Amino acid sequence: MPKVSEDHLAARRSQILDGARRCFAEHGYEGATVRRLEDATGLSRGAIFHHFKDKDGLFLALAQEDARRMAEVAADEGLVQVMRDMLASPEQFDWLGTRLEITRRLRTDPEFARAWTEHSAQLTEATERRLERQREAGRLRDDVPTGVLLGYLDLVLDGLVARLASGHAEKELTQVLDLVEESVRRRD
């Protein structure tokens, strides 16, 4: 059997993730059957599951990829910028519309909850570090603990994801994010 290059394997993995992202966005987690994943990726189940253990593994790989990308932005520019990116390119995040299914699985599937928590920790840690740096630089309000601000921003993020998943990407959402950003800044 010929040896497959690392570049080819990376390209195939990316092809699978891109197709899976579209499939999960269109059909939800439960509706993204193996057959639909095959159609969305243009590959056989053997090819898909050569790269990913199972559907959960594929779904969690998407979560990990997005968490890494969002954590990079959050570390440099803050969680509100992550939300602005979602507004600017909702098609890159539309698979997160599966959030209700994720929430159900977090309550009912301990193994999934453990894996999801590991992947989402990147974004939480990056955001918390950014908030601490902003606080030390005197840019962040100091009358509210960092953990409360983090919870507030997470709640806004969840609301934005739900809003985008329902197809409501109003122009006012940019102004809402301006308001959110202003609400965490230090008031002199």
mmCIF file of C-alpha atoms in Angstrom:
data_model
loop_
_atom_site.group_PDB
_atom_site.id
_atom_site.type_symbol
_atom_site.label_atom_id
_atom_site.label_comp_id
_atom_site.label_asym_id
_atom_site.label_seq_id
_atom_site.Cartn_x
_atom_site.Cartn_y
_atom_site.Cartn_z
ATOM 1 C CA MET A 1 0.000 0.000 0.000
ATOM 2 C CA PRO A 2 1.469 3.397 -0.952
ATOM 3 C CA LYS A 3 2.381 5.797 1.831
ATOM 4 C CA VAL A 4 0.039 8.779 2.077
ATOM 5 C CA SER A 5 1.661 12.156 2.742
ATOM 6 C CA GLU A 6 0.938 14.169 5.881
ATOM 7 C CA ASP A 7 -0.331 16.988 3.653
ATOM 8 C CA HIS A 8 -2.836 14.633 2.035
ATOM 9 C CA LEU A 9 -4.021 13.369 5.424
ATOM 10 C CA ALA A 10 -4.390 16.945 6.714
ATOM 11 C CA ALA A 11 -6.323 17.964 3.586
ATOM 12 C CA ARG A 12 -8.637 14.964 3.926
ATOM 13 C CA ARG A 13 -9.232 15.702 7.605
ATOM 14 C CA SER A 14 -10.027 19.318 6.737
ATOM 15 C CA GLN A 15 -12.423 18.162 3.997
ATOM 16 C CA ILE A 16 -14.229 15.948 6.505
ATOM 17 C CA LEU A 17 -14.452 18.704 9.130
ATOM 18 C CA ASP A 18 -15.768 21.235 6.592
ATOM 19 C CA GLY A 19 -18.444 18.829 5.341
ATOM 20 C CA ALA A 20 -19.372 17.765 8.873
ATOM 21 C CA ARG A 21 -19.687 21.412 9.950
ATOM 22 C CA ARG A 22 -22.220 21.996 7.152
ATOM 23 C CA CYS A 23 -24.056 18.756 7.918
ATOM 24 C CA PHE A 24 -24.369 19.457 11.660
ATOM 25 C CA ALA A 25 -25.497 23.019 10.874
ATOM 26 C CA GLU A 26 -28.201 21.831 8.491
ATOM 27 C CA HIS A 27 -29.443 18.721 10.289
ATOM 28 C CA GLY A 28 -28.386 19.090 13.924
ATOM 29 C CA TYR A 29 -26.378 16.490 15.808
ATOM 30 C CA GLU A 30 -29.020 13.752 15.772
ATOM 31 C CA GLY A 31 -30.007 14.436 12.155
ATOM 32 C CA ALA A 32 -26.421 14.275 10.933
ATOM 33 C CA THR A 33 -26.587 10.588 10.084
ATOM 34 C CA VAL A 34 -23.616 8.719 8.698
ATOM 35 C CA ARG A 35 -25.279 8.799 5.275
ATOM 36 C CA ARG A 36 -25.680 12.573 5.460
ATOM 37 C CA LEU A 37 -22.084 12.936 6.628
ATOM 38 C CA GLU A 38 -20.992 10.885 3.623
ATOM 39 C CA ASP A 39 -22.988 13.148 1.301
ATOM 40 C CA ALA A 40 -21.709 16.334 2.946
ATOM 41 C CA THR A 41 -18.065 15.288 2.845
ATOM 42 C CA GLY A 42 -18.152 13.427 -0.452
ATOM 43 C CA LEU A 43 -16.386 10.533 1.251
ATOM 44 C CA SER A 44 -17.290 7.047 2.389
ATOM 45 C CA ARG A 45 -17.908 6.172 6.018
ATOM 46 C CA GLY A 46 -14.650 4.237 5.954
ATOM 47 C CA ALA A 47 -12.735 7.351 4.928
ATOM 48 C CA ILE A 48 -14.520 9.492 7.512
ATOM 49 C CA PHE A 49 -14.039 7.067 10.370
ATOM 50 C CA HIS A 50 -10.449 6.365 9.410
ATOM 51 C CA HIS A 51 -9.774 9.905 10.674
ATOM 52 C CA PHE A 52 -12.336 10.031 13.495
ATOM 53 C CA LYS A 53 -13.309 7.252 15.898
ATOM 54 C CA ASP A 54 -17.048 7.909 15.596
ATOM 55 C CA LYS A 55 -19.618 10.674 15.158
ATOM 56 C CA ASP A 56 -18.920 11.993 18.665
ATOM 57 C CA GLY A 57 -15.220 12.126 17.840
ATOM 58 C CA LEU A 58 -15.966 14.068 14.674
ATOM 59 C CA PHE A 59 -18.287 16.456 16.509
ATOM 60 C CA LEU A 60 -15.767 17.001 19.294
ATOM 61 C CA ALA A 61 -12.999 17.596 16.729
ATOM 62 C CA LEU A 62 -15.122 20.451 15.358
ATOM 63 C CA ALA A 63 -15.542 21.773 18.879
ATOM 64 C CA GLN A 64 -11.808 21.549 19.481
ATOM 65 C CA GLU A 65 -10.946 23.267 16.199
ATOM 66 C CA ASP A 66 -13.390 26.097 16.859
ATOM 67 C CA ALA A 67 -12.394 26.404 20.523
ATOM 68 C CA ARG A 68 -8.744 26.720 19.506
ATOM 69 C CA ARG A 69 -9.537 29.348 16.876
ATOM 70 C CA MET A 70 -11.845 31.285 19.194
ATOM 71 C CA ALA A 71 -9.339 31.026 22.074
ATOM 72 C CA GLU A 72 -6.647 32.629 19.902
ATOM 73 C CA VAL A 73 -8.954 35.558 19.142
ATOM 74 C CA ALA A 74 -10.155 35.809 22.754
ATOM 75 C CA ALA A 75 -6.578 35.823 24.070
ATOM 76 C CA ASP A 76 -5.545 38.677 21.775
ATOM 77 C CA GLU A 77 -8.720 40.686 21.290
ATOM 78 C CA GLY A 78 -11.295 39.450 23.813
ATOM 79 C CA LEU A 79 -14.466 37.375 23.806
ATOM 80 C CA VAL A 80 -16.538 40.219 22.396
ATOM 81 C CA GLN A 81 -14.334 40.087 19.275
ATOM 82 C CA VAL A 82 -15.129 36.372 18.982
ATOM 83 C CA MET A 83 -18.803 37.356 18.980
ATOM 84 C CA ARG A 84 -18.145 40.063 16.383
ATOM 85 C CA ASP A 85 -16.470 37.435 14.209
ATOM 86 C CA MET A 86 -19.579 35.280 14.552
ATOM 87 C CA LEU A 87 -21.699 38.153 13.277
ATOM 88 C CA ALA A 88 -19.300 38.860 10.422
ATOM 89 C CA SER A 89 -19.051 35.209 9.299
ATOM 90 C CA PRO A 90 -22.003 33.289 10.748
ATOM 91 C CA GLU A 91 -21.483 30.448 8.267
ATOM 92 C CA GLN A 92 -18.267 29.554 10.096
ATOM 93 C CA PHE A 93 -20.177 29.071 13.347
ATOM 94 C CA ASP A 94 -23.621 27.884 12.219
ATOM 95 C CA TRP A 95 -22.970 24.340 13.362
ATOM 96 C CA LEU A 96 -23.074 25.733 16.898
ATOM 97 C CA GLY A 97 -26.842 25.865 16.383
ATOM 98 C CA THR A 98 -26.657 22.343 17.751
ATOM 99 C CA ARG A 99 -26.177 23.987 21.154
ATOM 100 C CA LEU A 100 -29.526 22.716 22.468
ATOM 101 C CA GLU A 101 -28.536 19.172 21.597
ATOM 102 C CA ILE A 102 -25.152 19.738 23.189
ATOM 103 C CA THR A 103 -26.829 20.993 26.369
ATOM 104 C CA ARG A 104 -29.028 17.901 26.530
ATOM 105 C CA ARG A 105 -26.043 15.616 26.036
ATOM 106 C CA LEU A 106 -24.041 17.475 28.661
ATOM 107 C CA ARG A 107 -26.772 16.589 31.163
ATOM 108 C CA THR A 108 -27.294 12.990 30.064
ATOM 109 C CA ASP A 109 -23.954 11.695 28.738
ATOM 110 C CA PRO A 110 -21.060 11.914 31.239
ATOM 111 C CA GLU A 111 -18.404 10.838 28.717
ATOM 112 C CA PHE A 112 -19.539 13.457 26.210
ATOM 113 C CA ALA A 113 -19.687 16.076 28.997
ATOM 114 C CA ARG A 114 -16.101 15.302 30.017
ATOM 115 C CA ALA A 115 -14.802 15.558 26.439
ATOM 116 C CA TRP A 116 -16.813 18.725 25.695
ATOM 117 C CA THR A 117 -15.559 20.390 28.872
ATOM 118 C CA GLU A 118 -11.958 19.634 27.912
ATOM 119 C CA HIS A 119 -12.435 21.263 24.513
ATOM 120 C CA SER A 120 -14.335 24.314 25.726
ATOM 121 C CA ALA A 121 -11.804 24.952 28.504
ATOM 122 C CA GLN A 122 -9.420 26.531 25.979
ATOM 123 C CA LEU A 123 -11.801 29.383 25.265
ATOM 124 C CA THR A 124 -12.665 29.883 28.929
ATOM 125 C CA GLU A 125 -9.000 29.974 29.967
ATOM 126 C CA ALA A 126 -8.036 32.372 27.159
ATOM 127 C CA THR A 127 -10.917 34.688 28.021
ATOM 128 C CA GLU A 128 -10.102 34.614 31.724
ATOM 129 C CA ARG A 129 -6.426 35.420 31.054
ATOM 130 C CA ARG A 130 -7.452 38.311 28.784
ATOM 131 C CA LEU A 131 -9.838 39.687 31.410
ATOM 132 C CA GLU A 132 -7.095 39.536 34.037
ATOM 133 C CA ARG A 133 -4.654 41.371 31.740
ATOM 134 C CA GLN A 134 -7.287 44.007 31.002
ATOM 135 C CA ARG A 135 -7.970 44.403 34.719
ATOM 136 C CA GLU A 136 -4.244 44.776 35.497
ATOM 137 C CA ALA A 137 -3.966 47.413 32.750
ATOM 138 C CA GLY A 138 -6.837 49.341 34.349
ATOM 139 C CA ARG A 139 -9.180 48.899 31.377
ATOM 140 C CA LEU A 140 -11.656 46.574 33.042
ATOM 141 C CA ARG A 141 -14.123 47.515 35.727
ATOM 142 C CA ASP A 142 -12.919 46.485 39.145
ATOM 143 C CA ASP A 143 -16.203 46.441 41.049
ATOM 144 C CA VAL A 144 -17.132 42.993 39.728
ATOM 145 C CA PRO A 145 -15.047 39.811 40.162
ATOM 146 C CA THR A 146 -13.434 38.410 37.019
ATOM 147 C CA GLY A 147 -15.449 35.196 37.355
ATOM 148 C CA VAL A 148 -18.696 37.164 37.244
ATOM 149 C CA LEU A 149 -17.572 39.052 34.130
ATOM 150 C CA LEU A 150 -16.579 35.765 32.533
ATOM 151 C CA GLY A 151 -19.993 34.293 33.350
ATOM 152 C CA TYR A 152 -21.693 37.382 31.925
ATOM 153 C CA LEU A 153 -19.720 37.174 28.664
ATOM 154 C CA ASP A 154 -20.376 33.426 28.405
ATOM 155 C CA LEU A 155 -24.074 34.081 28.837
ATOM 156 C CA VAL A 156 -24.007 36.726 26.101
ATOM 157 C CA LEU A 157 -22.091 34.315 23.856
ATOM 158 C CA ASP A 158 -24.690 31.590 24.431
ATOM 159 C CA GLY A 159 -27.462 34.070 23.633
ATOM 160 C CA LEU A 160 -25.715 35.183 20.450
ATOM 161 C CA VAL A 161 -25.243 31.590 19.326
ATOM 162 C CA ALA A 162 -28.941 30.903 19.962
ATOM 163 C CA ARG A 163 -29.923 34.064 18.074
ATOM 164 C CA LEU A 164 -27.727 33.211 15.085
ATOM 165 C CA ALA A 165 -28.955 29.600 15.101
ATOM 166 C CA SER A 166 -32.533 30.828 14.845
ATOM 167 C CA GLY A 167 -31.631 32.858 11.764
ATOM 168 C CA HIS A 168 -31.767 36.267 13.418
ATOM 169 C CA ALA A 169 -28.644 38.217 12.578
ATOM 170 C CA GLU A 170 -30.028 41.721 12.909
ATOM 171 C CA LYS A 171 -27.828 44.720 12.312
ATOM 172 C CA GLU A 172 -28.562 45.833 15.880
ATOM 173 C CA LEU A 173 -26.527 42.926 17.233
ATOM 174 C CA THR A 174 -23.348 44.858 16.482
ATOM 175 C CA GLN A 175 -24.672 47.663 18.654
ATOM 176 C CA VAL A 176 -25.613 45.149 21.330
ATOM 177 C CA LEU A 177 -22.002 43.929 21.350
ATOM 178 C CA ASP A 178 -20.830 47.551 21.623
ATOM 179 C CA LEU A 179 -23.028 47.844 24.700
ATOM 180 C CA VAL A 180 -21.671 44.586 26.157
ATOM 181 C CA GLU A 181 -18.107 45.733 25.587
ATOM 182 C CA GLU A 182 -18.797 49.094 27.185
ATOM 183 C CA SER A 183 -20.435 47.404 30.184
ATOM 184 C CA VAL A 184 -17.226 45.575 31.161
ATOM 185 C CA ARG A 185 -14.914 48.549 30.719
ATOM 186 C CA ARG A 186 -13.704 50.587 33.634
ATOM 187 C CA ARG A 187 -15.732 53.710 34.282
ATOM 188 C CA ASP A 188 -13.695 56.708 35.326
#
